[in-house]
CSV table of N, CA and C in Angstrom, one decimal:
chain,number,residue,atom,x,y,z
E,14,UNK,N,15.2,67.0,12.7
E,14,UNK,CA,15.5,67.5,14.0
E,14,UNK,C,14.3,67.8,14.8
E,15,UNK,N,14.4,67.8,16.0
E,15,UNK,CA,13.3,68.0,17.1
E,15,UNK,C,12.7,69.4,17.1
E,16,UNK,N,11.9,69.4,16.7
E,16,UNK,CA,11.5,70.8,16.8
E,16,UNK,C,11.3,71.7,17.9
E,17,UNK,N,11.1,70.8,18.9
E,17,UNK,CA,11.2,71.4,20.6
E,17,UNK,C,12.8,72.2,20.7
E,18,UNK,N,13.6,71.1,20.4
E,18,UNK,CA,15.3,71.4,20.5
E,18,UNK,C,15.7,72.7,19.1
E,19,UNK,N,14.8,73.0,18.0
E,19,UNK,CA,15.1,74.2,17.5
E,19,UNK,C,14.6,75.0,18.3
E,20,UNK,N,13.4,74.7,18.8
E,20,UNK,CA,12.9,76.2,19.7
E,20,UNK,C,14.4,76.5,20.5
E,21,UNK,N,14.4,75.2,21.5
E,21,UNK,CA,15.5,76.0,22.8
E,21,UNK,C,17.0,76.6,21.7
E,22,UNK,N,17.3,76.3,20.4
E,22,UNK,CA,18.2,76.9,20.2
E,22,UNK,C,17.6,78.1,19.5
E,23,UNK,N,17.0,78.6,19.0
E,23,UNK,CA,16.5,80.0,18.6
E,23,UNK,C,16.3,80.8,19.9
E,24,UNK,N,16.1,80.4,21.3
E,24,UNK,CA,16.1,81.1,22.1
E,24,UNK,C,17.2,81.4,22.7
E,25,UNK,N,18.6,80.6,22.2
E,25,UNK,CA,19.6,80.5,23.1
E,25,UNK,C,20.3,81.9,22.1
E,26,UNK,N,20.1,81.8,20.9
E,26,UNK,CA,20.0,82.4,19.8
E,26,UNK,C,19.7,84.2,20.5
E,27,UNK,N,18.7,84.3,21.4
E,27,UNK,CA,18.5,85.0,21.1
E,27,UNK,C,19.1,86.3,22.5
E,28,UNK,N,19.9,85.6,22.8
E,28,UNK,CA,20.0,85.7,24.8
E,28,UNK,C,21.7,86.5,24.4
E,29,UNK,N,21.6,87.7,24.6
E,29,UNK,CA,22.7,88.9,24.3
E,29,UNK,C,23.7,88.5,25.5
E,30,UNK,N,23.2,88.6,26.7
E,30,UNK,CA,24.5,88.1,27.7
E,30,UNK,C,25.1,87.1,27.7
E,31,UNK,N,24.8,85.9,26.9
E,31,UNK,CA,25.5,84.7,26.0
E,31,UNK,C,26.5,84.8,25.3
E,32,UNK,N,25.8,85.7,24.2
E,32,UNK,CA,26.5,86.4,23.2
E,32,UNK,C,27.4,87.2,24.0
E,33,UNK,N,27.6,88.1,24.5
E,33,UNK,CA,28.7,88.9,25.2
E,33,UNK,C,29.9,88.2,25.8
E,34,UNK,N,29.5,87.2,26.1
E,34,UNK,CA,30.9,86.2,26.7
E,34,UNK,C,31.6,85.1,26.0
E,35,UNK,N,30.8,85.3,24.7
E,35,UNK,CA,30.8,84.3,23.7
E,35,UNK,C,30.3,82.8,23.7
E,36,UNK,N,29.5,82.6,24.5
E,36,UNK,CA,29.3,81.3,24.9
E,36,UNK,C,28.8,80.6,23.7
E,37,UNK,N,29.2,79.5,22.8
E,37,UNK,CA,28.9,78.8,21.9
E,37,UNK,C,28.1,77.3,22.4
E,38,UNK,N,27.2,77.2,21.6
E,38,UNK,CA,26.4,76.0,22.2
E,38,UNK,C,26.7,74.7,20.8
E,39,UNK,N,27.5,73.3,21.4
E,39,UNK,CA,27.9,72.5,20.6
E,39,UNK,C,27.3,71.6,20.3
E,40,UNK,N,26.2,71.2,21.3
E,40,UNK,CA,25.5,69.8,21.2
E,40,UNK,C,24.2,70.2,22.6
E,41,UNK,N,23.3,69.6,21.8
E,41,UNK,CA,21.8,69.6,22.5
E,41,UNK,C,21.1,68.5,22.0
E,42,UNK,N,20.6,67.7,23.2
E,42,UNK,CA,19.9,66.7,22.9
E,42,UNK,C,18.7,66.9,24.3
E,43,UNK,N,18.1,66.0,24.2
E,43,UNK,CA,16.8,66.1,25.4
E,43,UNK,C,17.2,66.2,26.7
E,44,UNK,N,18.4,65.1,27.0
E,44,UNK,CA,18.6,65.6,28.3
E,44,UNK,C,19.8,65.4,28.1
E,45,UNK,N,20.4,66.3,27.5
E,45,UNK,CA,22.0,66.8,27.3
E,45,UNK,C,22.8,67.9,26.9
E,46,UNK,N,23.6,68.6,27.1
E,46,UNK,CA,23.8,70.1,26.6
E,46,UNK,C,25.4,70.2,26.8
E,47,UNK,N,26.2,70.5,25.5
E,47,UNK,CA,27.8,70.7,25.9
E,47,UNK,C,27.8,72.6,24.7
E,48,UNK,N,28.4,73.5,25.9
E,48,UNK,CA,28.9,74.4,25.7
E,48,UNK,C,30.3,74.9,25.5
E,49,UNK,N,31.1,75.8,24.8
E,49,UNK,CA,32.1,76.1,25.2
E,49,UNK,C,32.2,77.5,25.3
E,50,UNK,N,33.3,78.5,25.8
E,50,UNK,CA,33.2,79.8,25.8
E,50,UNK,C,35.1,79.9,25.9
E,51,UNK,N,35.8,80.6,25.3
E,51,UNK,CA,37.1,81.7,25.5
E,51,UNK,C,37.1,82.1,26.5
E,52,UNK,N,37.9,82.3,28.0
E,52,UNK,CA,38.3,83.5,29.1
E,52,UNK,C,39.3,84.3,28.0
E,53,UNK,N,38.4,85.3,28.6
E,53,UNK,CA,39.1,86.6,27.7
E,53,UNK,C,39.7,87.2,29.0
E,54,UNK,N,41.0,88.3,28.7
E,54,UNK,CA,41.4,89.3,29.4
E,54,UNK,C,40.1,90.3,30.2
E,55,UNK,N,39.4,91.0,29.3
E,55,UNK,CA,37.9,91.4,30.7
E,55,UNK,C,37.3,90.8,31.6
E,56,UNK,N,37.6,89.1,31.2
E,56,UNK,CA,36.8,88.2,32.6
E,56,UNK,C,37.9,87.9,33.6
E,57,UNK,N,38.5,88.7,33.8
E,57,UNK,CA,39.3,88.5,35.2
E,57,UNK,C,39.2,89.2,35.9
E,58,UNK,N,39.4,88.7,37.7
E,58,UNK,CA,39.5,89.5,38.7
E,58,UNK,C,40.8,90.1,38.7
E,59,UNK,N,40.8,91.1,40.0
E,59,UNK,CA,42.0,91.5,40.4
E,59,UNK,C,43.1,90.8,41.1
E,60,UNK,N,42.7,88.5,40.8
E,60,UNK,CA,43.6,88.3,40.9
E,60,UNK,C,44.4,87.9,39.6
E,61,UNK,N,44.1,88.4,38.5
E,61,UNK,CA,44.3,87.8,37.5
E,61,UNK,C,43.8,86.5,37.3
E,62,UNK,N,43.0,86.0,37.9
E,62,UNK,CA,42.2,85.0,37.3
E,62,UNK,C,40.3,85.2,36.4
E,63,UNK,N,40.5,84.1,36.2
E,63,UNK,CA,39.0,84.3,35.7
E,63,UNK,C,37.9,84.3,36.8
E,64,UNK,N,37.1,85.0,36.9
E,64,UNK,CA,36.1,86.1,37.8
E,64,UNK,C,34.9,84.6,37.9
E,65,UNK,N,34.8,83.8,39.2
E,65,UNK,CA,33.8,83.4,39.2
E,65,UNK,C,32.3,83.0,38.9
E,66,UNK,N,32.0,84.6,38.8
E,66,UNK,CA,30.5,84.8,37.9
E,66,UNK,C,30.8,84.1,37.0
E,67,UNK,N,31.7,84.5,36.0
E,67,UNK,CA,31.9,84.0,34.8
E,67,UNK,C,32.1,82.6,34.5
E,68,UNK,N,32.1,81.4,34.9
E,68,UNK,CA,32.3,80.2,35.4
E,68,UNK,C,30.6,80.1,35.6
E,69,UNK,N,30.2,80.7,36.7
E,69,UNK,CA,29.0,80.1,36.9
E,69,UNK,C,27.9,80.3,35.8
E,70,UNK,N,27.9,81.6,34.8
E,70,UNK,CA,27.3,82.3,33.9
E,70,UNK,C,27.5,80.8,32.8
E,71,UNK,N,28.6,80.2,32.5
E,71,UNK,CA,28.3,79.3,31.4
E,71,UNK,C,27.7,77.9,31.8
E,72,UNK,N,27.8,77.7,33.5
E,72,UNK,CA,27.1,76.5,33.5
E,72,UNK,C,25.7,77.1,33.8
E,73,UNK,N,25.2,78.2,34.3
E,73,UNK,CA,23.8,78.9,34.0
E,73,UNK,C,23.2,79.1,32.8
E,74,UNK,N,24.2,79.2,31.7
E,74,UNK,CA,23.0,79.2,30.3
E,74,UNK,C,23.2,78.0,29.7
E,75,UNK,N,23.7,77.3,30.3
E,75,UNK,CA,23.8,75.7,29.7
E,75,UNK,C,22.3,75.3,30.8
E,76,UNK,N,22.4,75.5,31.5
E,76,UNK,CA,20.9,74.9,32.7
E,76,UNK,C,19.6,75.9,31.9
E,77,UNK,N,19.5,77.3,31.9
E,77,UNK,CA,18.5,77.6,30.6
E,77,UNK,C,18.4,76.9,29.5
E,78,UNK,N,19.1,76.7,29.1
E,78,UNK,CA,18.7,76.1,27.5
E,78,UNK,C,18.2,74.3,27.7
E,79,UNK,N,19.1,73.8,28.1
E,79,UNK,CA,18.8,72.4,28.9
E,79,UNK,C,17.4,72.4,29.3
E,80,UNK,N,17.1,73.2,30.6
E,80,UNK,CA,15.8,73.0,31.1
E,80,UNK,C,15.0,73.8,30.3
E,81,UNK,N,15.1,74.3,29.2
E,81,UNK,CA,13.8,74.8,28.7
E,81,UNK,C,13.8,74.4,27.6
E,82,UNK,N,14.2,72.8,27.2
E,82,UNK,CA,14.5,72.5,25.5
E,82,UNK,C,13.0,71.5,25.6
E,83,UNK,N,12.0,71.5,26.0
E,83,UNK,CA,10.8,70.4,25.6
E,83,UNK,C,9.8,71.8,25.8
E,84,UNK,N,9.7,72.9,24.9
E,84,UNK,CA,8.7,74.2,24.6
E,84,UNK,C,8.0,74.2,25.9
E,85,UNK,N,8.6,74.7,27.1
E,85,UNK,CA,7.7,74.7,28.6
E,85,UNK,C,9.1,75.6,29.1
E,86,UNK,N,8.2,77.2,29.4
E,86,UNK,CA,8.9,77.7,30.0
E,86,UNK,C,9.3,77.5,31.5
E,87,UNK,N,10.6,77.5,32.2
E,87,UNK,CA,11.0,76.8,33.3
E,87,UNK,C,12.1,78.0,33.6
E,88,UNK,N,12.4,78.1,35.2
E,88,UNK,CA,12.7,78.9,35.5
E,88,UNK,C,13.7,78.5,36.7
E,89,UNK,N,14.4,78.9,37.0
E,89,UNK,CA,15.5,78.5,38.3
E,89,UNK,C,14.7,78.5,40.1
E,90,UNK,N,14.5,77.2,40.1
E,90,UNK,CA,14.4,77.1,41.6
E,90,UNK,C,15.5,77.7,43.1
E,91,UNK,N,16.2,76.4,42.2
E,91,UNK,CA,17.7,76.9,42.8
E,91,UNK,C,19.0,76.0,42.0
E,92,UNK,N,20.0,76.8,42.3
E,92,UNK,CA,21.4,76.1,41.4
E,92,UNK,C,22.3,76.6,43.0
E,93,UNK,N,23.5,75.8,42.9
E,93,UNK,CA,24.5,75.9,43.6
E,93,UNK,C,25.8,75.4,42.5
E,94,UNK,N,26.8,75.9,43.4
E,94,UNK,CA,28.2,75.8,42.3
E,94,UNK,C,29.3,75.7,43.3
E,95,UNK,N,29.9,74.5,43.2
E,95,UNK,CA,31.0,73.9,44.1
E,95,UNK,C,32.5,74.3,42.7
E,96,UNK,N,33.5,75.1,43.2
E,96,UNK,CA,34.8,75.7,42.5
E,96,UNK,C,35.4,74.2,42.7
E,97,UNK,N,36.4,73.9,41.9
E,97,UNK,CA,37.4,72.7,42.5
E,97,UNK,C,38.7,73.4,41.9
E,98,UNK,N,38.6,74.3,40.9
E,98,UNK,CA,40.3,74.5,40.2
E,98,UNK,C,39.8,76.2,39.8
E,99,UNK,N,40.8,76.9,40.2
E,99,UNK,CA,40.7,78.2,38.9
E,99,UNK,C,41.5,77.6,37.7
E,100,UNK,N,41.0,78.3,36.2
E,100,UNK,CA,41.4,78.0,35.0
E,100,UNK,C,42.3,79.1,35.0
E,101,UNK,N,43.5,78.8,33.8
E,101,UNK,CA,44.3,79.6,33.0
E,101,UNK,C,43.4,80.9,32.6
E,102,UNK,N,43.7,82.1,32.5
E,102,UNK,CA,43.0,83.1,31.7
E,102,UNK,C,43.8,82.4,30.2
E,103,UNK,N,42.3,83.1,29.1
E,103,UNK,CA,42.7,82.6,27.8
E,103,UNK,C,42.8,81.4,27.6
E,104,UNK,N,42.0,80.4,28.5
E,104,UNK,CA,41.4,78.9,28.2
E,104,UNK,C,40.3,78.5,27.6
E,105,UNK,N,40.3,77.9,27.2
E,105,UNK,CA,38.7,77.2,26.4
E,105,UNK,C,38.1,76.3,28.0
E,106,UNK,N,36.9,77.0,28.1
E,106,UNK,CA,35.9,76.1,29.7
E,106,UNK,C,35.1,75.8,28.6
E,107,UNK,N,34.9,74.4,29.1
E,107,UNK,CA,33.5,73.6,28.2
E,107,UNK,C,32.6,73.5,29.8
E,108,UNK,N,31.5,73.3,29.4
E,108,UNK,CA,30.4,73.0,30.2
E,108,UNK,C,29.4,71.6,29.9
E,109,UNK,N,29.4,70.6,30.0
E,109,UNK,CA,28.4,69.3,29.8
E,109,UNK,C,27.3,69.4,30.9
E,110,UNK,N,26.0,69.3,30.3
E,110,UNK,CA,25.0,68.9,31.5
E,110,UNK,C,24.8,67.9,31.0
E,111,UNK,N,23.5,67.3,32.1
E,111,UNK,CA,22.5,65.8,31.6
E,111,UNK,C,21.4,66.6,32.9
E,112,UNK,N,20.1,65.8,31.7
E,112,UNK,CA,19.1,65.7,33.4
E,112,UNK,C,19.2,64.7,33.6
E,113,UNK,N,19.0,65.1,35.3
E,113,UNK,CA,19.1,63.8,36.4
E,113,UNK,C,17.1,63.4,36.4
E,114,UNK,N,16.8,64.1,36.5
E,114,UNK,CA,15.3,63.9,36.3
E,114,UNK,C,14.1,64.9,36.3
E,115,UNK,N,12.9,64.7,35.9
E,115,UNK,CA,12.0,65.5,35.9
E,115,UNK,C,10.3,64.9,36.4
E,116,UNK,N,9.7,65.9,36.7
E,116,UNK,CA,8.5,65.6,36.9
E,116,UNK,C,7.7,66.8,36.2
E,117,UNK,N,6.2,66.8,36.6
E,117,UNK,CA,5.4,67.5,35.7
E,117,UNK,C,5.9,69.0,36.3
E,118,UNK,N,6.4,69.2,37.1
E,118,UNK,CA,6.9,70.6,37.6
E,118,UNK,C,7.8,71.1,37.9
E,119,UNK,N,9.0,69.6,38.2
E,119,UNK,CA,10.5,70.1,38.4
E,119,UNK,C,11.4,69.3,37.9
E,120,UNK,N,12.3,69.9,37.3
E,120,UNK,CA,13.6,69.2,36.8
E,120,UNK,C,14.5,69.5,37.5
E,121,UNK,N,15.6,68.5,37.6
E,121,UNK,CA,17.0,68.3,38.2
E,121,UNK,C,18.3,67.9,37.1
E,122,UNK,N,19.1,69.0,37.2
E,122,UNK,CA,20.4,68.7,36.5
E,122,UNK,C,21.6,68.6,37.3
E,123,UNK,N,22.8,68.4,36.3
E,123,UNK,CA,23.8,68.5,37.0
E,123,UNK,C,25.1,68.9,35.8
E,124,UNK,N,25.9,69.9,36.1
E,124,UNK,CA,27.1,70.7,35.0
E,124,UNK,C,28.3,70.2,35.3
E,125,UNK,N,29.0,69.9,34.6
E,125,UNK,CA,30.3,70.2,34.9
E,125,UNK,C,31.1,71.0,34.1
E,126,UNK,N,32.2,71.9,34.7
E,126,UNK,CA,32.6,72.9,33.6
E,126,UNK,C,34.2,72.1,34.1
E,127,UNK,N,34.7,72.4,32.3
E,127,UNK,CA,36.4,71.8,33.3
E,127,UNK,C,36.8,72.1,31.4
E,128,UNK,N,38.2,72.2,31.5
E,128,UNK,CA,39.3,72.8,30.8
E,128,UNK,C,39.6,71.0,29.9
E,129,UNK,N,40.1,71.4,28.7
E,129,UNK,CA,40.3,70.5,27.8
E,129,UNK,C,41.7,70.9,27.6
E,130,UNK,N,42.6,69.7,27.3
E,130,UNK,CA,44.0,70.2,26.5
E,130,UNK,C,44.3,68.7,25.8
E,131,UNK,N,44.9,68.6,25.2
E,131,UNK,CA,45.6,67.0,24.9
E,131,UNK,C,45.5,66.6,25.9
E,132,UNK,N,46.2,66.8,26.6
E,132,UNK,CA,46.6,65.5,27.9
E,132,UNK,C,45.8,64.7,28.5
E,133,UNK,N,44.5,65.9,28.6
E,133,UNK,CA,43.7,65.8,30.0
E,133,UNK,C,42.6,66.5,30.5
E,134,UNK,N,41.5,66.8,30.8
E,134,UNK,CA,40.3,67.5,31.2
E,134,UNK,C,41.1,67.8,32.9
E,135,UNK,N,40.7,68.9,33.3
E,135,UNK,CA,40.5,69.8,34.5
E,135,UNK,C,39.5,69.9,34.7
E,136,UNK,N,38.8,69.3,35.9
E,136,UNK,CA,37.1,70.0,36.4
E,136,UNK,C,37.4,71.3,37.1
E,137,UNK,N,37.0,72.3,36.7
E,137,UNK,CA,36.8,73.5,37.2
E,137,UNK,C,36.0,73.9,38.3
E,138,UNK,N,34.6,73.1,37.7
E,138,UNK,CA,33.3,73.6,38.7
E,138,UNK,C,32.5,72.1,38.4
E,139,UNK,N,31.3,72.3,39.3
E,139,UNK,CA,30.5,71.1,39.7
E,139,UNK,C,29.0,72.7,39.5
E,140,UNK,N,27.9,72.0,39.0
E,140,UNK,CA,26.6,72.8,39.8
E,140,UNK,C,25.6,71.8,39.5
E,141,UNK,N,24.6,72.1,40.4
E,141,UNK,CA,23.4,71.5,40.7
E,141,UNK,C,22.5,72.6,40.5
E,142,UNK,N,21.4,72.1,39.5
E,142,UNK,CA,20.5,72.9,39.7
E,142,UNK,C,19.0,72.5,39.3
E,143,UNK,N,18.1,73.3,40.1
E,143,UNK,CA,16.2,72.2,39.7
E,143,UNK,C,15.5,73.7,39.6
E,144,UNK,N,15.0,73.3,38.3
E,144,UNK,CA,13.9,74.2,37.4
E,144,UNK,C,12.6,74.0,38.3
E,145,UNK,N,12.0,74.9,37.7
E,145,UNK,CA,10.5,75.0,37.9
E,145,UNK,C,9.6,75.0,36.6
E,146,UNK,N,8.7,73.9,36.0
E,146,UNK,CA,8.4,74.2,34.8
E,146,UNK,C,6.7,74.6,35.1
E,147,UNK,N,6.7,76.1,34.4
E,147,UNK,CA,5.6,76.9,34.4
E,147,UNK,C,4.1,76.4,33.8
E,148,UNK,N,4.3,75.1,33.0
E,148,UNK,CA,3.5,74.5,32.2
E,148,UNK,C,3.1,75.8,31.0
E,149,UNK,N,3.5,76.7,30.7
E,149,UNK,CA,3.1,77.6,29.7
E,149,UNK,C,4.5,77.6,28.6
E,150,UNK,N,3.5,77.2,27.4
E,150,UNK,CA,4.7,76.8,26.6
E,150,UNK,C,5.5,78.1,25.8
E,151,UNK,N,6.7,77.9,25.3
E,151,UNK,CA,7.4,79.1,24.6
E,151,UNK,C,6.6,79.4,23.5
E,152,UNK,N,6.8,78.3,22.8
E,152,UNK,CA,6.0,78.8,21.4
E,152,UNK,C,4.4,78.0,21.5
E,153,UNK,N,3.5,78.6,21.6
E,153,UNK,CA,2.5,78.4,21.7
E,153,UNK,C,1.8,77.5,20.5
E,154,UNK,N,2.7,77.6,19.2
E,154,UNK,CA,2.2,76.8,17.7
E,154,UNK,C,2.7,75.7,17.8
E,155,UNK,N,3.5,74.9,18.6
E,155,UNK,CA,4.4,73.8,18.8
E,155,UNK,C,3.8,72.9,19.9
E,156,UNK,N,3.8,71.8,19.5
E,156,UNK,CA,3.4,70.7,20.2
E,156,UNK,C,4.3,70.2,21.6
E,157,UNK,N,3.9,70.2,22.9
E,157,UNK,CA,5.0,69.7,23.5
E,157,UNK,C,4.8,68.3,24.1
């Protein structure tokens, strides 16, 4: 395995507001990332749905771990998040990124979060977002 790609998962590893929503990370590759997470009963608004933040929080630590899996810490330029569906409360949201591209300073992705059942996938959300890479690496003993 890549040893760059255990760093970004020992960091994802180590990120408590991940943990708190349960976000599970299924697949990581260089420029690939598929997440999934439970809507629990606490992640709803007052319309009984699931609370937007929360939506955007799992395609956000899918874009951390993504852009910071080649040991170069990188940081949010900017992200945007286009809704297309509210989900079921008590659905499984998956999250897929890919990078669209990078240079020595900025990367570009793009998420989609959307609902799985037999039948059929539901896109949920769309985001776009471009890193900033710090050129300072995470683990300093690691080659990048």
């Amino acid at each position: 395995m890549k040893e760059h790609l255990e760093i970004a998962r020992k960091q994802f590893g180590r990120d408590e507001y991940a943990r708190s929503l349960g976000i599970v990370l299924d697949e990581l590759s260089d420029d690939t990332i598929r997440m999934h997470m439970r809507l629990r009963r606490d992640m709803l608004n007052f319309y009984d749905r699931p609370h937007g933040a929360v939506i955007y929080s799992l395609a956000d630590t899918a874009f951390s771990v993504l852009g910071n899996n080649k040991n170069t810490i990188c940081v949010a330029l900017e992200c945007s998040i286009v809704y297309h569906a509210s989900p079921r409360p008590d659905t499984v949201l998956v999250v897929e990124g890919q990078t669209i591209s990078t240079t020595r300073r900025t990367g570009a992705f793009l998420f989609n979060v959307y609902t799985e059942d037999s039948a059929a996938r539901t896109l949920i959300a769309t985001m776009k977002s471009v890193s900033y890479r710090t050129g300072k690496p995470i683990d300093p003993d690691v080659a990048r």
